[in-house]
Coordinates of C-alpha atoms in Angstrom, one line a residue:
X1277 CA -7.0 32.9 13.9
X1278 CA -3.0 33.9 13.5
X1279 CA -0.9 31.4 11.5
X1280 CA 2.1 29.7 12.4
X1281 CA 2.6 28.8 15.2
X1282 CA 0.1 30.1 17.5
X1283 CA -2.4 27.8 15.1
X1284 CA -0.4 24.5 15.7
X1285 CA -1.0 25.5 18.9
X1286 CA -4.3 26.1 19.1
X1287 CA -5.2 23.0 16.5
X1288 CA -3.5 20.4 19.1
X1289 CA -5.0 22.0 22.1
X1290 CA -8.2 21.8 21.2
X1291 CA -8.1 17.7 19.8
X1292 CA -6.3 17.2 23.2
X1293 CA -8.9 18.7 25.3
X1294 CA -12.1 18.2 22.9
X1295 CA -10.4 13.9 22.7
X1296 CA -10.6 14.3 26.9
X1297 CA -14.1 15.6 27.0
X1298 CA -15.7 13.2 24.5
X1299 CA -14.2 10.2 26.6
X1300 CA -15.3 11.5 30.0
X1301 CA -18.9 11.8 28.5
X1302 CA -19.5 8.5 27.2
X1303 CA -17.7 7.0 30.4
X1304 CA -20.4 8.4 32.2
X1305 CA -23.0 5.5 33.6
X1306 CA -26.0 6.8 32.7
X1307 CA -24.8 7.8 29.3
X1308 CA -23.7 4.3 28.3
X1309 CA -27.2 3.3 29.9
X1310 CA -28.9 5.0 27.1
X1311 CA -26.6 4.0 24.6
X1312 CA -28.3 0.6 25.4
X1313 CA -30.9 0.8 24.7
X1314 CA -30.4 1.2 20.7
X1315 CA -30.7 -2.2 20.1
X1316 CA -27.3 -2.6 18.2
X1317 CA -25.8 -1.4 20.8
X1318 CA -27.5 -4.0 23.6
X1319 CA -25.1 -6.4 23.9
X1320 CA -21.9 -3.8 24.4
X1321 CA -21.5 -4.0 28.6
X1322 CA -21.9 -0.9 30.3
X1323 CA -18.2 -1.1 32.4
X1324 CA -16.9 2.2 32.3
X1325 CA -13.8 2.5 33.9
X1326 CA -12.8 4.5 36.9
X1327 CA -9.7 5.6 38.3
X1328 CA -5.9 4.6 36.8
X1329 CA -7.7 2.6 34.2
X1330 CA -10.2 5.7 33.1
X1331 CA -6.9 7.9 32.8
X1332 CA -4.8 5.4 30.3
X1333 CA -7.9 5.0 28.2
X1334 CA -8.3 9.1 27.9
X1335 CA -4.2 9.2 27.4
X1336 CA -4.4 6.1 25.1
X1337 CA -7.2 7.7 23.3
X1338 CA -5.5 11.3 23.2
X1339 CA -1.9 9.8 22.1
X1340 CA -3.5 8.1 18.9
X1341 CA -5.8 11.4 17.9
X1342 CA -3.2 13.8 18.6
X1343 CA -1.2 11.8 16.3
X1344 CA -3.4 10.8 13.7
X1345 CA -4.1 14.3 13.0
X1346 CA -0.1 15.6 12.6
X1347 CA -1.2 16.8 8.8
X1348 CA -4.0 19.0 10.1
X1349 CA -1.3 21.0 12.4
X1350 CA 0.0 22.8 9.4
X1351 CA -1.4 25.6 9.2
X1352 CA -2.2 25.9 5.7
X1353 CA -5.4 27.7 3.8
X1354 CA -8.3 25.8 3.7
X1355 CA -12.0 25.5 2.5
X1356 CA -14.8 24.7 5.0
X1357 CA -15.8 21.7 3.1
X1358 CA -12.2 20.5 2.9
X1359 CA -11.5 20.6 6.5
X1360 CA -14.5 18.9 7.6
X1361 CA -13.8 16.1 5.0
X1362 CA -9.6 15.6 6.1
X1363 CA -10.8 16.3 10.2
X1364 CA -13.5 13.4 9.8
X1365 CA -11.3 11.3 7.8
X1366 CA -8.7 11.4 10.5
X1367 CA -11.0 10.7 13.3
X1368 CA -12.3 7.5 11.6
X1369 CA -8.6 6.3 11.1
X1370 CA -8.3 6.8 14.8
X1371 CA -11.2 4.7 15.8
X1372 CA -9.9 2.2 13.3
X1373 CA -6.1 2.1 15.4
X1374 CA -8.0 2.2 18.7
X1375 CA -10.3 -1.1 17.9
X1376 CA -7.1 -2.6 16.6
X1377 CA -5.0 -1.5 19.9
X1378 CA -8.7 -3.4 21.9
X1379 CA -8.2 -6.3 19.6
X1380 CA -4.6 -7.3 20.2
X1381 CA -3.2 -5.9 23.7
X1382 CA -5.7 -6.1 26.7
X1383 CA -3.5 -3.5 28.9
X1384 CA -4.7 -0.6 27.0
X1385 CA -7.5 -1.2 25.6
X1386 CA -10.9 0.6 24.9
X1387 CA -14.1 -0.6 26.0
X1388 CA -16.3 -1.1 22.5
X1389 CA -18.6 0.9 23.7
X1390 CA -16.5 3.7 24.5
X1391 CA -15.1 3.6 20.8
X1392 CA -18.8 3.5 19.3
X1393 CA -19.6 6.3 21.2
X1394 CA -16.5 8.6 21.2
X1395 CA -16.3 8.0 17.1
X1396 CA -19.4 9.9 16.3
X1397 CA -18.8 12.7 19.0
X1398 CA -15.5 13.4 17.5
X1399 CA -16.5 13.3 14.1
X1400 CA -18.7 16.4 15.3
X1401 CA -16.3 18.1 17.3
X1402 CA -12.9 17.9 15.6
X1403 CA -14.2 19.0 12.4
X1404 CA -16.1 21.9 13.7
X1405 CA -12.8 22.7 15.5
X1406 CA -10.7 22.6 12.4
X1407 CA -13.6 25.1 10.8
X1408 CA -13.8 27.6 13.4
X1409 CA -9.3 27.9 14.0
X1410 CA -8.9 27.1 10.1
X1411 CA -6.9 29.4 7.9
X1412 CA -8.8 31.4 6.0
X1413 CA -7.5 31.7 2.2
X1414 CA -6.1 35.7 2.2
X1415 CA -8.3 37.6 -0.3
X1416 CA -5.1 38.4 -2.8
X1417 CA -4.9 34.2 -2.5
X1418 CA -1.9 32.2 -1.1
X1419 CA 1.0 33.3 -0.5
X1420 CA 3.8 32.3 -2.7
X1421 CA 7.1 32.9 -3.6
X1422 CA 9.5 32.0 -6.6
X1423 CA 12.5 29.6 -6.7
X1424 CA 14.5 29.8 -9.2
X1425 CA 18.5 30.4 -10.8
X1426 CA 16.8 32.4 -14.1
X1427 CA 15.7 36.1 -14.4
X1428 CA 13.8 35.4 -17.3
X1429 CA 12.3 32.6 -16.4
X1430 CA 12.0 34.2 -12.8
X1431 CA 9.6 37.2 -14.4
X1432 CA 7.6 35.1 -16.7
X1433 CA 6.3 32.4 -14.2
X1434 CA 5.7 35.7 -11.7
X1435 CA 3.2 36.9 -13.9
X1436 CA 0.9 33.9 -14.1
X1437 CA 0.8 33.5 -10.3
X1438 CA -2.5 33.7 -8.8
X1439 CA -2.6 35.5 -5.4
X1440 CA 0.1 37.1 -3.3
X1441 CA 3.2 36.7 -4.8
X1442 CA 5.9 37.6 -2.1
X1443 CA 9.0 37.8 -3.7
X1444 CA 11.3 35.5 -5.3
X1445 CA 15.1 33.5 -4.2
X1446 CA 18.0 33.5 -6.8
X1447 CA 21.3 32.7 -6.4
X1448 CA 23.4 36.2 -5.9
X1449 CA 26.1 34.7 -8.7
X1450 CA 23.3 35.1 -10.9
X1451 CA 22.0 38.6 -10.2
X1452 CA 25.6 40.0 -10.4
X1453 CA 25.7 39.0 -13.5
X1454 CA 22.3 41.0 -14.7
X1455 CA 22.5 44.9 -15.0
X1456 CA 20.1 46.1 -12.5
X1457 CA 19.6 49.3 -10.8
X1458 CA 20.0 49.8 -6.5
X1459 CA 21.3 47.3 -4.2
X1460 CA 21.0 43.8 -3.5
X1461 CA 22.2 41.6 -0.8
X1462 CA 19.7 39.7 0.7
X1463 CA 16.8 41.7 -0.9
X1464 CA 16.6 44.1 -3.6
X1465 CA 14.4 44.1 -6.7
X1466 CA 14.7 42.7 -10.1
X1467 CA 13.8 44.6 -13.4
X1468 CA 9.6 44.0 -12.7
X1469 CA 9.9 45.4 -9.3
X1470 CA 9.4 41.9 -7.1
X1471 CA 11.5 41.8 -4.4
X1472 CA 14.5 38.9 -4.1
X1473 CA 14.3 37.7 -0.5
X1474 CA 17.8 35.8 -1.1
X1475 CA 19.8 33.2 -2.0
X1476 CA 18.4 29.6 -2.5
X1477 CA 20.6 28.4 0.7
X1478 CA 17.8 30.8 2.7
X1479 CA 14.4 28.6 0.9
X1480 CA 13.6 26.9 4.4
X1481 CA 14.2 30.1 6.6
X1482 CA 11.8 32.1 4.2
X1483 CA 8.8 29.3 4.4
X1484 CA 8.9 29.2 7.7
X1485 CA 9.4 33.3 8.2
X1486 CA 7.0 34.0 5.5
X1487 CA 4.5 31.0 6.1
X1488 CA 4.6 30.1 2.7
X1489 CA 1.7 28.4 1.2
X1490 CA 2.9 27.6 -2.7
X1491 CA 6.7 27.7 -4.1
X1492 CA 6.6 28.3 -7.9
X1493 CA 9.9 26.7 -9.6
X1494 CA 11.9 28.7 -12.0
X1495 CA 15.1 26.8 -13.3
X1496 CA 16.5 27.3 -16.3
X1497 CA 17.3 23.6 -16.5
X1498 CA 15.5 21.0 -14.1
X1499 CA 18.7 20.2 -12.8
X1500 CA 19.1 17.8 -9.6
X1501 CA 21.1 19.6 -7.2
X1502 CA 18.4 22.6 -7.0
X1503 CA 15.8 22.4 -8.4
X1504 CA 15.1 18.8 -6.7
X1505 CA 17.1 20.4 -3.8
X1506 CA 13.8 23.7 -3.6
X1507 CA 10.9 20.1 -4.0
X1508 CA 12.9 18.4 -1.1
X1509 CA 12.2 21.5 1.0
X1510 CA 8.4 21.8 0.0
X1511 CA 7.9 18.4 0.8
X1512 CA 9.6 18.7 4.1
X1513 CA 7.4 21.7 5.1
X1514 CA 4.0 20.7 3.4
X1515 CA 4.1 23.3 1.0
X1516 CA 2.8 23.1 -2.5
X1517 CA 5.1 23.3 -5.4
X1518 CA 4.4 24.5 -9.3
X1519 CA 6.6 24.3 -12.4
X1520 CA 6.6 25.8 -15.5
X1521 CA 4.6 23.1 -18.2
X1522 CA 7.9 23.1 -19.9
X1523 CA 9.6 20.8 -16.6
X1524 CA 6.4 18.6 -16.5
X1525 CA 8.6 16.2 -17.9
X1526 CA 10.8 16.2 -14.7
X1527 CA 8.1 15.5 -12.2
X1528 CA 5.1 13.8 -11.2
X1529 CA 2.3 16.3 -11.7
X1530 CA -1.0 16.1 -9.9
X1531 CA -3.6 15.3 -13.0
X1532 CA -6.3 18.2 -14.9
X1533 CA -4.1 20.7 -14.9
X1534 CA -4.2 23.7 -17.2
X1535 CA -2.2 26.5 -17.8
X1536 CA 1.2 27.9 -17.9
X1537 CA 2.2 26.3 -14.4
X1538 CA 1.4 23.0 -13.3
X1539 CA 0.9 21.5 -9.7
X1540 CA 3.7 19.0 -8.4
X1541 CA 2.6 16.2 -7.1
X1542 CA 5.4 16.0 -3.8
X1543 CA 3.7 13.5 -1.8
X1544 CA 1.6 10.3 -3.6
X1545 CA 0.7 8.6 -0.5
X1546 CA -1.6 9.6 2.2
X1547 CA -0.4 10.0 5.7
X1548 CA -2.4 6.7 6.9
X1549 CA -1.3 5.1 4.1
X1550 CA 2.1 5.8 4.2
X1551 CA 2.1 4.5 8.1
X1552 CA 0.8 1.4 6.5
X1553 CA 3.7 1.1 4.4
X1554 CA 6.1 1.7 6.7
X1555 CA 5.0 -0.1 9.4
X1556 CA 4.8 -2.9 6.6
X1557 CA 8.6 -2.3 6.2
X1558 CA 9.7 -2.2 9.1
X1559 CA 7.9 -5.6 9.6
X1560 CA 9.5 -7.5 6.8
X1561 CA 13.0 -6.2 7.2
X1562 CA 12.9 -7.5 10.8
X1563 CA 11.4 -10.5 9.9
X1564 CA 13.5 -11.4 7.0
X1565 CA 16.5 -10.6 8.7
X1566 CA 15.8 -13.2 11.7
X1567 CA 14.7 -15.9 9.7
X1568 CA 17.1 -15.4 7.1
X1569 CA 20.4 -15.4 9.8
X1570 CA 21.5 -18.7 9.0
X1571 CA 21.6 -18.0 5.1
X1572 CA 23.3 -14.7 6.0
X1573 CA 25.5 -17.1 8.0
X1574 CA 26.2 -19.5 5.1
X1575 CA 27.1 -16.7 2.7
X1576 CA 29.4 -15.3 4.8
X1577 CA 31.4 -18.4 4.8
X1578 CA 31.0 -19.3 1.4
X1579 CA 32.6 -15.8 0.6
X1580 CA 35.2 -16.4 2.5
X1581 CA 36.0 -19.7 1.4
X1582 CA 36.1 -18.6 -2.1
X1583 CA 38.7 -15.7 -2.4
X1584 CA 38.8 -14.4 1.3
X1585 CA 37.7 -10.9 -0.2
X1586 CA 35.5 -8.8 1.9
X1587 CA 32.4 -9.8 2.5
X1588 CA 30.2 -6.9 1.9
X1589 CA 30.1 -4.2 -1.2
X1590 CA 28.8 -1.0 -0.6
X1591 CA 26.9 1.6 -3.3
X1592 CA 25.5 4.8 -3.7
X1593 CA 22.2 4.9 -5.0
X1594 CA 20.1 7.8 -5.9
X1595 CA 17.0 8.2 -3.5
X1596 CA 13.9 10.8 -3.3
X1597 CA 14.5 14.0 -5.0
X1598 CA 17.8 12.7 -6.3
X1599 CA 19.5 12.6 -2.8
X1600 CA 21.9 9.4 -2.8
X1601 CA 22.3 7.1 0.2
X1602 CA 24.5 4.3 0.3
X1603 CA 23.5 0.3 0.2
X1604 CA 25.0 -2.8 1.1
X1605 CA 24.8 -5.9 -1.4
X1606 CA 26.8 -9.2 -0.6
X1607 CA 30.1 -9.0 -2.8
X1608 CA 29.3 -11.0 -5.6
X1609 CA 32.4 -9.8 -7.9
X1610 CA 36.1 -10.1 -7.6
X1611 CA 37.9 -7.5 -5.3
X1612 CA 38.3 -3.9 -6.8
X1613 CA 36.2 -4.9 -9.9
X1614 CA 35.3 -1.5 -11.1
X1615 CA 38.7 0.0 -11.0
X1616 CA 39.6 -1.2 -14.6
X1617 CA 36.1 -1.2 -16.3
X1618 CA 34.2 1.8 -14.4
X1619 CA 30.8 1.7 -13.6
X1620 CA 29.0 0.2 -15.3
X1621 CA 25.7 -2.4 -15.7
X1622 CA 26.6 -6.0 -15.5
X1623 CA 26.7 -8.3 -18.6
X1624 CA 24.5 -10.4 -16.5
X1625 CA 21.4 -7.8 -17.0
X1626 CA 21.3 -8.9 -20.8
X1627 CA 21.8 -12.5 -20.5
X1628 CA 25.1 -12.6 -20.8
X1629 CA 28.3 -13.5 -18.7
X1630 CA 30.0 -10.5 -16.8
X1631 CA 33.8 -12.2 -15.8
X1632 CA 34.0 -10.3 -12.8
X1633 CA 31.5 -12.5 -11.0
X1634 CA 32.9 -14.8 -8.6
X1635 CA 31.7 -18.6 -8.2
X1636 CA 29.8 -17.6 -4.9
X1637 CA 28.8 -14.6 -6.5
X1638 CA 26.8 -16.1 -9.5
X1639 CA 25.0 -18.3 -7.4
X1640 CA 24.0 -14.9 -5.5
X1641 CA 22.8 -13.3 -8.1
X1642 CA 21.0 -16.4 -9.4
X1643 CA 18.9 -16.7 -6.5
X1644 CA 19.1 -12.6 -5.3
X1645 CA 20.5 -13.3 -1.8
X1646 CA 23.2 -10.8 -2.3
X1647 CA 20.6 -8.4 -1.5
X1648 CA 19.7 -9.4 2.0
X1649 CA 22.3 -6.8 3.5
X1650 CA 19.0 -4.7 1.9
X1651 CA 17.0 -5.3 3.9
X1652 CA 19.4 -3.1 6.8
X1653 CA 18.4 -0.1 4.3
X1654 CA 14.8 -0.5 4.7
X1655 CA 14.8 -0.2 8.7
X1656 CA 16.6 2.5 8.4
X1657 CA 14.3 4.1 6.2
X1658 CA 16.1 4.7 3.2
X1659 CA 14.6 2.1 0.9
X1660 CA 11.5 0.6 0.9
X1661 CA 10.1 -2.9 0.4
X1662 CA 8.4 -1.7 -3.0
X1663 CA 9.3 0.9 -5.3
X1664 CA 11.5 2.1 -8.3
X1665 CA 14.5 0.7 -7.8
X1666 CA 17.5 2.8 -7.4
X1667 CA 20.2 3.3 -9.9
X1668 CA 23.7 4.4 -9.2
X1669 CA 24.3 8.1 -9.4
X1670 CA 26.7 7.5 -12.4
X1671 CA 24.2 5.3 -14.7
X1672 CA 21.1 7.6 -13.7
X1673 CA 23.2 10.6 -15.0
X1674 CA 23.4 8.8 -18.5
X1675 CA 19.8 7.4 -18.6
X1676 CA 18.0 10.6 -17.7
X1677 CA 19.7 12.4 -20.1
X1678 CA 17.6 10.3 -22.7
X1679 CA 14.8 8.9 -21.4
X1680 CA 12.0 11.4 -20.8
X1681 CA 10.3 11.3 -17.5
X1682 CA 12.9 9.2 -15.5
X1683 CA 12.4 11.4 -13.3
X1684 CA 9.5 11.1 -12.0
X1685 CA 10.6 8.0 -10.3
X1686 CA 12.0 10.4 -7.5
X1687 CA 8.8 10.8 -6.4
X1688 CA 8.8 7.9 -4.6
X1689 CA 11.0 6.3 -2.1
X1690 CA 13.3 3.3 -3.6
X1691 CA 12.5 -0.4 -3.0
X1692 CA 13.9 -3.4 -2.7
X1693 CA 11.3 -4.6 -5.3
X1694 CA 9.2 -2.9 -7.9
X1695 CA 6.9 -4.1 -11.3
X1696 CA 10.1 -4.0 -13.6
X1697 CA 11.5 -6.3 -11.0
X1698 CA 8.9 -9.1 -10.9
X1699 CA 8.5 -8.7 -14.7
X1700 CA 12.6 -9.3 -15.1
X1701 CA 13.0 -5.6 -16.7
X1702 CA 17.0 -4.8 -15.6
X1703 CA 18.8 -1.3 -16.5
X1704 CA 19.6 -2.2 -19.9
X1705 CA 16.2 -1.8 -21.2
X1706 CA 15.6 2.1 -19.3
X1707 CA 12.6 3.1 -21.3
X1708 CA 10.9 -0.6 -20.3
X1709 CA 11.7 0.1 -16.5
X1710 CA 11.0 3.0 -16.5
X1711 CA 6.9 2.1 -18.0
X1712 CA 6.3 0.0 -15.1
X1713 CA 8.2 2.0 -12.4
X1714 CA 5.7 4.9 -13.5
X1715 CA 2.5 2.4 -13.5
X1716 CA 3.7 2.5 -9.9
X1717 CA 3.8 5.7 -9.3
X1718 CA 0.2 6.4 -10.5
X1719 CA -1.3 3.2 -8.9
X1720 CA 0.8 2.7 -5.9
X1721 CA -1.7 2.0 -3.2
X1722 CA -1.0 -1.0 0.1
X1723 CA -2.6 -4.0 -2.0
X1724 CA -0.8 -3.2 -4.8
X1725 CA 2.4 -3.8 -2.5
X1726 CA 1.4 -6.6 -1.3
X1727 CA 0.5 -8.5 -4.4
X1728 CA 4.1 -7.3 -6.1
X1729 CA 5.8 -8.9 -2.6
X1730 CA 4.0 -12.2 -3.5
X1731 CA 5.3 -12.5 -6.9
X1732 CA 8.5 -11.5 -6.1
X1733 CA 8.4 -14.1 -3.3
X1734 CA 7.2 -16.7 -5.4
X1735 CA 9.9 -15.8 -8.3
X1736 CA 12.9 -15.7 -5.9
X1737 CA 11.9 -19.3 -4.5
X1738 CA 11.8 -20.6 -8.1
X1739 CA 15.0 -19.2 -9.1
X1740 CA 16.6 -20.6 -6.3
X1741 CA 15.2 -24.8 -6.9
X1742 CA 16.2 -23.9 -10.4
X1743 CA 19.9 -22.8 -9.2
X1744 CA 19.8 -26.1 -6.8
X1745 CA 18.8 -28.2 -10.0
X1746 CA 21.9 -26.4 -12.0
X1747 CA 24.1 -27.4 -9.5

């Protein structure tokens, strides 16, 4: 089967029709009379529908399939073994949403027998689907390229990769630089014959042109702007990244491996999982947000009252892959309060006093209501409710310089809340934060979410009756 497109093609035709067929057979009467007679099935009704109702359960059904299995439309090489397990994974997680759509909205629901009897049929078909379209591994191995701003470094990670190596992109500031023989522009070859397909401006072009299955780094320094810049692109078109073991300190590497490069571990959370999440987010920020309106309320005028200053403060904060996006915090300082001192991390954060906080603004910061504008961020996707939590672009420069790993808390999107948060670890203690942010990163999972919401919950409503008691 062709790659690229004509198998995204092919992979959502065939769970769109294959989806159809499997509901049209266990609709059928005399199919769902046998069914029956198992007698764990017995007390399931036999009511298959007919007409409009039989077509919104086969588009209902085909909706959450078709989008349950958006990984499994890249076409990317695979094992037989391994797309059974991912196709059959999928399917159960889309019996899972359909017994949740029956449980909670009538309208569109699917008879429980239909969803007994479609699971099993489509945890046949879909796999052996997957199999017989799949993308067989090339016999040189996957295709890969290297990324990278160093000729050196450029030749020596091209001779420990495994498979077809395509060619590599390097900035052309760099290759003028280098005495070389024949022409380059957009190609050309360096001195071990491997042909430049560009600049690093052209990375998505080529993994798209070239169906690119692994993107080998090869920075002279793990630098933000591009070499971050080359992950964000393999994490945007599901390709798989390596580094040289020498930058394994500047991201989070998938565990066991061995050897001169190292696989980079772009995306921790599974796609279920990270649906979870976000449909979690989007959940609480709504939520908080309505019930909190008359606190937001409140604030506002108690701002207002106290200096007439604005009422909001806006940041940068560095995001995934060291991308900054910009936050909204209640002001809780005088007006302009950086222009004398710089940025900067508040006294506050070690216990101290910080004289550019305002009346209203202590009282804030006490009881963490000057984050509520936060919760704007996470609906809009930029933050989540639990994570690392982001730093100014300024103060992350200075800590990463010495703190190994810090960066490995890119990996994962920013949150409102985080471990070092509930345990009371601020940005003046970096190495500290930076030990639970990564106990995150290794055993983020939904529970573990949930349980770091509860204490932070539980710690906000006791620092706010201690702040009442105070005053």
């Amino acid at each position: 089967m062709d790659s690229g497109w004509r198998y995204r093609v092919a992979s959502v035709a065939g769970v769109v029709v294959l989806t159809a067929v499997a509901v049209a057979l266990v609709n059928n009467a005399t199919i769902q009379s046998i069914a029956t007679t198992i007698p764990i099935l017995s007390r399931l009704p036999t009511d298959p529908p007919t007409g409009p109702e039989f077509t919104i359960e086969v588009l209902v059904t085909i909706a959450v399939v078709v989008s349950v299995f958006l990984p499994l439309y890249k076409p990317r090489p695979r094992r037989i073994l391994d797309a059974i397990a991912l196709a059959q994974k999928r399917v159960l997680v889309a019996a899972l949403v359909l017994a949740t759509i029956g449980y909670f909205d009538y309208s569109y629901k699917l008879p429980r027998l239909t969803v007994v009897l479609v699971t099993p049929l489509l945890l046949v078909a879909l796999p052996a689907w997957f199999v017989w379209i799949r993308k067989r591994p090339s016999a040189n191995g996957e295709r890969t390229i290297v990324v990278g701003d160093d000729l050196r470094v450029i030749e020596e990670v091209a001779s420990e990769v495994d498979g077809t190596l395509l060619g590599y992109l390097c900035p052309t500031s760099v290759i003028t630089t280098v005495e070389r023989t024949g022409a380059i522009a957009d190609g050309g070859t360096n001195g071990s014959g491997l042909e430049r397909l560009g600049g690093l401006s052209r990375i998505e072009d080529v993994l798209v042109e070239y169906d690119i299955d692994t993107v080998v780094l090869a920075f002279e320094h793990a630098d933000r702007a591009e070499f971050f810049g080359a992950l964000d692109a393999c994490y945007e078109y599901g390709v798989d990244a390596k580094v040289h073991r020498n930058h394994a300190d500047s991201v989070l590497t998938a565990s066991g491996g061995v050897g001169t490069l190292v696989d980079v571990e772009i995306e921790p959370w599974d796609i279920q999982d990270y649906i979870l999440k976000r449909a979690f987010d989007i959940a609480f920020a709504s939520a908080g947000l309505v019930v909190l309106s008359p606190v937001i309320l409140g604030i506002v005028v108690a701002i207002k009252m106290d200096d007439g200053g604005s009422i909001l403060y806006r940041q940068d904060r560095t995001a995934v892959f060291g991308e900054t996006f910009s936050i909204y915090k209640f002001r809780s300082m005088i007006e302009n309060a950086e222009d004398e001192t710089g940025v900067k991390i508040s006294d506050e954060d070690a216990g101290g006093v910080d004289p550019r906080v305002t009346s209203v603004g202590r009282v804030l910061r006490q009881t963490h209501l000057d984050e509520i504008p936060q919760l704007w961020s996470i609906l809009r996707g930029d933050m989540s409710v639990v994570g690392p939590r982001p730093e100014r672009p300024e103060l992350d420069s200075d800590i990463r310089t010495g703190v190994v790993d810090w960066q490995k808390r890119w990996f994962v999107k920013p949150g409102l809340t985080g471990p070092a948060q509930v345990n009371h670890v601020t940005g003046k203690e970096p190495g500290e934060k930076l030990r639970y942010d990564l106990e995150y990163v290794r055993d983020q999972s939904f529970s573990y979410d949930m349980k770091l919401v509860s204490r932070q919950v539980w710690s906000v409503i006791i620092d706010i009756i201690m702040a009442y008691r105070r005053s």
